[in-house]
Short mmCIF file of N, CA and C in Angstrom, two decimals:
data_model
loop_
_atom_site.label_atom_id
_atom_site.label_comp_id
_atom_site.label_asym_id
_atom_site.label_seq_id
_atom_site.Cartn_x
_atom_site.Cartn_y
_atom_site.Cartn_z
N MET A 329 134.40 19.61 -2.01
CA MET A 329 134.23 20.93 -2.30
C MET A 329 133.92 21.20 -3.93
N VAL A 330 132.90 21.78 -3.92
CA VAL A 330 132.27 22.00 -5.48
C VAL A 330 132.65 23.64 -5.26
N PRO A 331 133.22 23.79 -6.79
CA PRO A 331 133.24 25.17 -7.14
C PRO A 331 132.41 25.81 -7.41
N LEU A 332 132.24 27.12 -7.06
CA LEU A 332 131.32 27.98 -7.19
C LEU A 332 131.60 29.19 -8.18
N ILE A 333 130.70 29.12 -9.23
CA ILE A 333 130.69 29.74 -10.40
C ILE A 333 129.80 30.87 -10.70
N ASP A 334 129.95 32.20 -10.94
CA ASP A 334 129.05 33.05 -11.30
C ASP A 334 128.93 33.11 -12.60
N VAL A 335 128.08 32.22 -13.02
CA VAL A 335 127.89 31.76 -14.67
C VAL A 335 127.71 33.13 -15.30
N GLU A 336 127.53 34.65 -15.13
CA GLU A 336 127.14 35.68 -15.64
C GLU A 336 128.27 36.13 -15.94
N VAL A 337 128.95 36.45 -14.81
CA VAL A 337 130.38 36.73 -14.75
C VAL A 337 131.62 36.10 -15.88
N PHE A 338 130.79 34.56 -15.52
CA PHE A 338 132.20 33.99 -16.49
C PHE A 338 131.95 34.21 -17.77
N LEU A 339 130.46 34.20 -18.17
CA LEU A 339 130.36 34.50 -19.79
C LEU A 339 130.92 35.90 -20.05
N GLN A 340 130.97 36.39 -19.04
CA GLN A 340 131.42 38.14 -19.74
C GLN A 340 133.06 38.13 -19.63
N SER A 341 133.75 37.03 -19.16
CA SER A 341 134.86 36.84 -18.61
C SER A 341 135.69 35.90 -20.46
N LEU A 342 134.87 35.47 -20.89
CA LEU A 342 134.98 34.52 -22.07
C LEU A 342 135.09 35.53 -23.12
N LYS A 343 134.60 36.95 -23.42
CA LYS A 343 134.90 37.84 -24.31
C LYS A 343 136.23 38.39 -24.90
N ARG A 344 137.09 38.23 -23.33
CA ARG A 344 138.41 38.73 -23.19
C ARG A 344 139.25 38.03 -24.50
N PRO A 345 140.20 38.47 -24.83
CA PRO A 345 141.04 37.99 -25.97
C PRO A 345 141.52 36.80 -25.14
N ILE A 346 142.17 36.92 -24.16
CA ILE A 346 142.77 36.11 -22.92
C ILE A 346 142.33 34.64 -23.19
N CYS A 347 141.02 35.00 -22.82
CA CYS A 347 139.99 33.96 -22.74
C CYS A 347 139.57 32.98 -23.97
N ALA A 348 139.52 33.93 -25.25
CA ALA A 348 138.83 33.78 -26.82
C ALA A 348 140.18 32.90 -26.65
N LEU A 349 141.07 33.33 -26.88
CA LEU A 349 142.20 32.62 -27.70
C LEU A 349 142.21 31.14 -27.60
N PRO A 350 141.90 30.70 -26.61
CA PRO A 350 142.53 29.08 -26.54
C PRO A 350 140.82 28.19 -26.81
N ILE A 351 139.87 29.45 -26.97
CA ILE A 351 138.54 28.70 -27.61
C ILE A 351 138.82 28.59 -29.21
N ALA A 352 139.74 29.87 -29.59
CA ALA A 352 139.83 29.63 -30.86
C ALA A 352 140.56 28.70 -31.70
N LEU A 353 141.45 28.74 -30.77
CA LEU A 353 142.75 27.45 -31.13
C LEU A 353 142.07 25.97 -31.07
N PHE A 354 141.32 25.71 -30.50
CA PHE A 354 140.52 24.68 -30.27
C PHE A 354 139.60 24.69 -31.32
N ALA A 355 138.83 25.32 -32.24
CA ALA A 355 138.01 25.56 -32.81
C ALA A 355 138.80 25.61 -33.91
N LEU A 356 139.79 25.71 -34.55
CA LEU A 356 140.77 25.79 -35.48
C LEU A 356 141.35 24.32 -35.66
N ALA A 357 141.36 23.73 -34.57
CA ALA A 357 141.88 22.24 -34.39
C ALA A 357 140.52 21.43 -34.91
N VAL A 358 139.53 21.81 -34.52
CA VAL A 358 138.30 21.05 -34.76
C VAL A 358 137.89 21.14 -36.35
N VAL A 359 138.18 22.29 -36.92
CA VAL A 359 137.73 22.70 -38.57
C VAL A 359 138.90 22.52 -39.19
N GLY A 360 140.34 21.96 -38.46
CA GLY A 360 141.17 21.34 -39.31
C GLY A 360 140.95 19.76 -39.76
N THR A 361 140.25 19.09 -38.81
CA THR A 361 140.10 17.62 -38.78
C THR A 361 138.84 17.64 -39.82
N LEU A 362 138.17 18.60 -40.09
CA LEU A 362 137.11 18.30 -41.29
C LEU A 362 137.14 17.74 -42.15
N TRP A 363 138.75 18.05 -43.42
CA TRP A 363 138.58 17.47 -44.74
C TRP A 363 139.48 16.10 -44.23
N SER A 364 139.41 15.41 -43.58
CA SER A 364 140.49 14.54 -43.35
C SER A 364 139.96 13.49 -43.87
N ASP A 365 140.36 12.32 -44.35
CA ASP A 365 139.55 11.06 -44.92
C ASP A 365 139.67 10.07 -43.35
N ALA A 366 140.38 10.13 -42.50
CA ALA A 366 140.27 9.36 -41.36
C ALA A 366 138.98 8.90 -41.03
N PRO A 367 139.07 7.88 -40.39
CA PRO A 367 137.77 8.01 -39.47
C PRO A 367 137.49 8.59 -38.43
N TRP A 368 135.93 8.98 -38.04
CA TRP A 368 136.05 10.22 -37.03
C TRP A 368 136.42 9.78 -35.46
N ALA A 369 136.84 8.22 -35.34
CA ALA A 369 137.57 8.22 -34.02
C ALA A 369 138.83 8.68 -34.16
N THR A 370 139.37 8.24 -35.38
CA THR A 370 140.93 9.01 -35.24
C THR A 370 140.95 10.44 -35.03
N ARG A 371 139.96 11.05 -35.55
CA ARG A 371 139.70 12.44 -35.74
C ARG A 371 139.81 12.84 -34.48
N LEU A 372 138.84 12.58 -33.72
CA LEU A 372 138.64 12.84 -32.00
C LEU A 372 140.07 12.69 -31.33
N TYR A 373 140.32 11.33 -31.77
CA TYR A 373 141.63 11.36 -30.81
C TYR A 373 142.67 12.53 -31.00
N ALA A 374 142.70 12.88 -32.58
CA ALA A 374 143.60 13.62 -32.37
C ALA A 374 143.33 14.76 -32.05
N ILE A 375 142.13 15.48 -31.89
CA ILE A 375 141.49 16.69 -31.69
C ILE A 375 142.08 16.55 -29.96
N GLY A 376 142.12 15.67 -29.44
CA GLY A 376 142.45 15.33 -28.01
C GLY A 376 142.87 16.34 -27.05
N PRO A 377 144.48 16.49 -27.61
CA PRO A 377 145.19 17.33 -27.16
C PRO A 377 144.91 18.61 -26.50
N THR A 378 144.23 19.06 -27.71
CA THR A 378 143.94 20.68 -27.66
C THR A 378 142.74 20.68 -27.23
N THR A 379 141.81 19.63 -26.30
CA THR A 379 140.77 19.90 -25.37
C THR A 379 141.53 20.25 -24.14
N LYS A 380 142.46 20.38 -23.92
CA LYS A 380 143.25 21.00 -22.51
C LYS A 380 143.21 22.57 -22.46
N LEU A 381 143.41 22.82 -23.72
CA LEU A 381 143.39 24.43 -23.82
C LEU A 381 142.00 25.32 -23.47
N LEU A 382 140.83 23.83 -23.20
CA LEU A 382 139.25 24.65 -22.60
C LEU A 382 139.63 24.96 -21.44
N MET A 383 140.51 24.90 -20.44
CA MET A 383 140.21 24.88 -19.21
C MET A 383 141.09 26.17 -18.85
N LEU A 384 141.89 26.25 -19.79
CA LEU A 384 142.37 27.92 -19.41
C LEU A 384 141.71 28.67 -19.24
N PRO A 385 140.45 29.18 -19.93
CA PRO A 385 139.51 30.16 -19.42
C PRO A 385 138.95 30.08 -18.04
N LEU A 386 139.21 28.49 -17.40
CA LEU A 386 138.16 28.38 -16.13
C LEU A 386 139.46 28.83 -15.19
N LEU A 387 140.94 28.28 -15.62
CA LEU A 387 141.70 28.45 -14.64
C LEU A 387 142.03 30.49 -14.38
N PHE A 388 141.89 31.01 -15.58
CA PHE A 388 141.69 32.09 -15.88
C PHE A 388 140.71 32.71 -14.42
N TYR A 389 139.38 32.37 -14.87
CA TYR A 389 138.60 33.08 -13.77
C TYR A 389 138.66 32.56 -12.56
N HIS A 390 139.47 31.28 -12.02
CA HIS A 390 139.65 30.65 -10.95
C HIS A 390 140.50 31.73 -10.05
N PHE A 391 141.83 31.74 -10.84
CA PHE A 391 142.68 32.64 -10.24
C PHE A 391 143.07 34.19 -10.26
N GLU A 392 141.87 34.83 -11.06
CA GLU A 392 141.32 36.46 -11.18
C GLU A 392 140.46 36.53 -10.07
N ARG A 393 139.83 35.63 -9.24
CA ARG A 393 139.10 35.83 -8.14
C ARG A 393 139.49 35.22 -7.15
N SER A 394 140.85 34.81 -7.37
CA SER A 394 142.06 33.84 -6.22
C SER A 394 142.54 34.65 -5.59
N GLY A 395 142.92 34.95 -4.12
CA GLY A 395 143.89 35.80 -3.62
C GLY A 395 145.41 34.93 -4.06
N ARG A 396 145.48 33.89 -4.36
CA ARG A 396 146.78 33.51 -4.75
C ARG A 396 146.91 33.32 -6.37
N GLY A 397 146.57 34.34 -7.17
CA GLY A 397 146.64 34.43 -8.22
C GLY A 397 148.38 34.99 -9.25
N LEU A 398 148.50 35.99 -7.94
CA LEU A 398 149.57 36.68 -7.90
C LEU A 398 150.83 35.53 -7.84
N ARG A 399 150.90 35.09 -6.78
CA ARG A 399 151.67 33.77 -6.26
C ARG A 399 151.85 32.54 -7.64
N VAL A 400 150.41 32.32 -8.50
CA VAL A 400 150.72 31.38 -9.25
C VAL A 400 151.51 32.04 -10.82
N PHE A 401 151.16 33.43 -10.87
CA PHE A 401 151.99 33.67 -11.52
C PHE A 401 152.94 33.93 -11.65
N ALA A 402 153.54 34.23 -10.51
CA ALA A 402 155.07 34.39 -10.18
C ALA A 402 155.86 33.36 -10.21
N ALA A 403 154.92 32.21 -9.89
CA ALA A 403 155.87 30.66 -9.65
C ALA A 403 155.84 30.23 -10.85
N PHE A 404 154.97 30.94 -12.14
CA PHE A 404 155.14 30.51 -13.48
C PHE A 404 156.04 31.15 -13.93
N LEU A 405 156.02 32.54 -13.92
CA LEU A 405 157.18 32.79 -14.56
C LEU A 405 158.65 32.72 -14.08
N VAL A 406 159.17 32.24 -12.83
CA VAL A 406 160.50 31.83 -11.89
C VAL A 406 160.58 30.33 -12.51
N SER A 407 159.50 29.49 -12.97
CA SER A 407 159.64 28.22 -13.66
C SER A 407 160.26 28.15 -14.99
N CYS A 408 159.40 29.90 -15.88
CA CYS A 408 160.01 29.53 -17.09
C CYS A 408 161.11 30.13 -17.24
N VAL A 409 161.93 31.17 -16.45
CA VAL A 409 163.12 31.58 -16.46
C VAL A 409 164.09 30.47 -15.83
N LEU A 410 163.72 29.86 -14.88
CA LEU A 410 164.78 28.72 -14.80
C LEU A 410 164.79 28.00 -15.94
N LEU A 411 163.81 27.15 -16.21
CA LEU A 411 163.53 26.15 -17.76
C LEU A 411 164.81 27.15 -19.03
N LEU A 412 164.45 28.51 -19.36
CA LEU A 412 164.94 29.16 -19.88
C LEU A 412 166.90 29.05 -19.94
N VAL A 413 167.27 29.39 -18.45
CA VAL A 413 168.06 29.06 -18.04
C VAL A 413 169.25 27.64 -18.26
N MET A 414 168.22 27.03 -17.91
CA MET A 414 168.72 25.31 -17.97
C MET A 414 168.91 24.91 -18.99
N SER A 415 168.01 25.65 -20.36
CA SER A 415 168.33 25.24 -21.74
C SER A 415 169.59 26.13 -22.18
N TRP A 416 170.10 27.51 -22.04
CA TRP A 416 171.23 27.72 -22.16
C TRP A 416 172.36 27.35 -21.81
N ILE A 417 172.48 26.39 -20.50
CA ILE A 417 173.38 25.86 -19.92
C ILE A 417 173.34 24.42 -21.02
N VAL A 418 172.63 23.77 -21.28
CA VAL A 418 172.70 22.44 -21.95
C VAL A 418 172.97 22.91 -23.37
N VAL A 419 172.82 23.81 -24.15
CA VAL A 419 173.33 24.74 -25.12
C VAL A 419 174.83 24.82 -25.38
N SER A 420 174.55 25.80 -24.35
CA SER A 420 176.47 25.61 -24.18
C SER A 420 177.39 24.87 -23.80
N ILE A 421 176.90 23.90 -23.10
CA ILE A 421 177.45 22.60 -22.89
C ILE A 421 177.78 21.69 -24.01
N HIS A 422 176.57 21.66 -24.92
CA HIS A 422 176.75 20.35 -25.98
C HIS A 422 177.06 21.16 -27.21
N GLY A 423 176.98 22.47 -27.28
CA GLY A 423 177.75 23.56 -28.33
C GLY A 423 178.99 23.54 -28.36
N SER A 424 179.66 23.24 -27.36
CA SER A 424 181.23 23.31 -27.26
C SER A 424 182.09 22.15 -27.78
N HIS A 425 180.87 20.95 -28.00
CA HIS A 425 181.83 19.68 -28.29
C HIS A 425 181.59 19.68 -29.98
#
């Protein structure tokens, strides 16, 4: 299955703040490595985790056009709330000792 991307619409979507922020954070990570004394291989390795941010604009574009976008957002919201509840449970159990 080949993903279909309307390049013109996708490039327009990159101008929105929600898509520009992950790109800006990646650019900041790249600029942050420029004054390092480490070898280039180490610098590129350090940038590696931030490259995942570059997938966010593609995911925003995909789920914006998909009928499942609202379901994905709802599932994300529910998982965040469950994680918050579990965190408070752990804090309350370990905080009382």
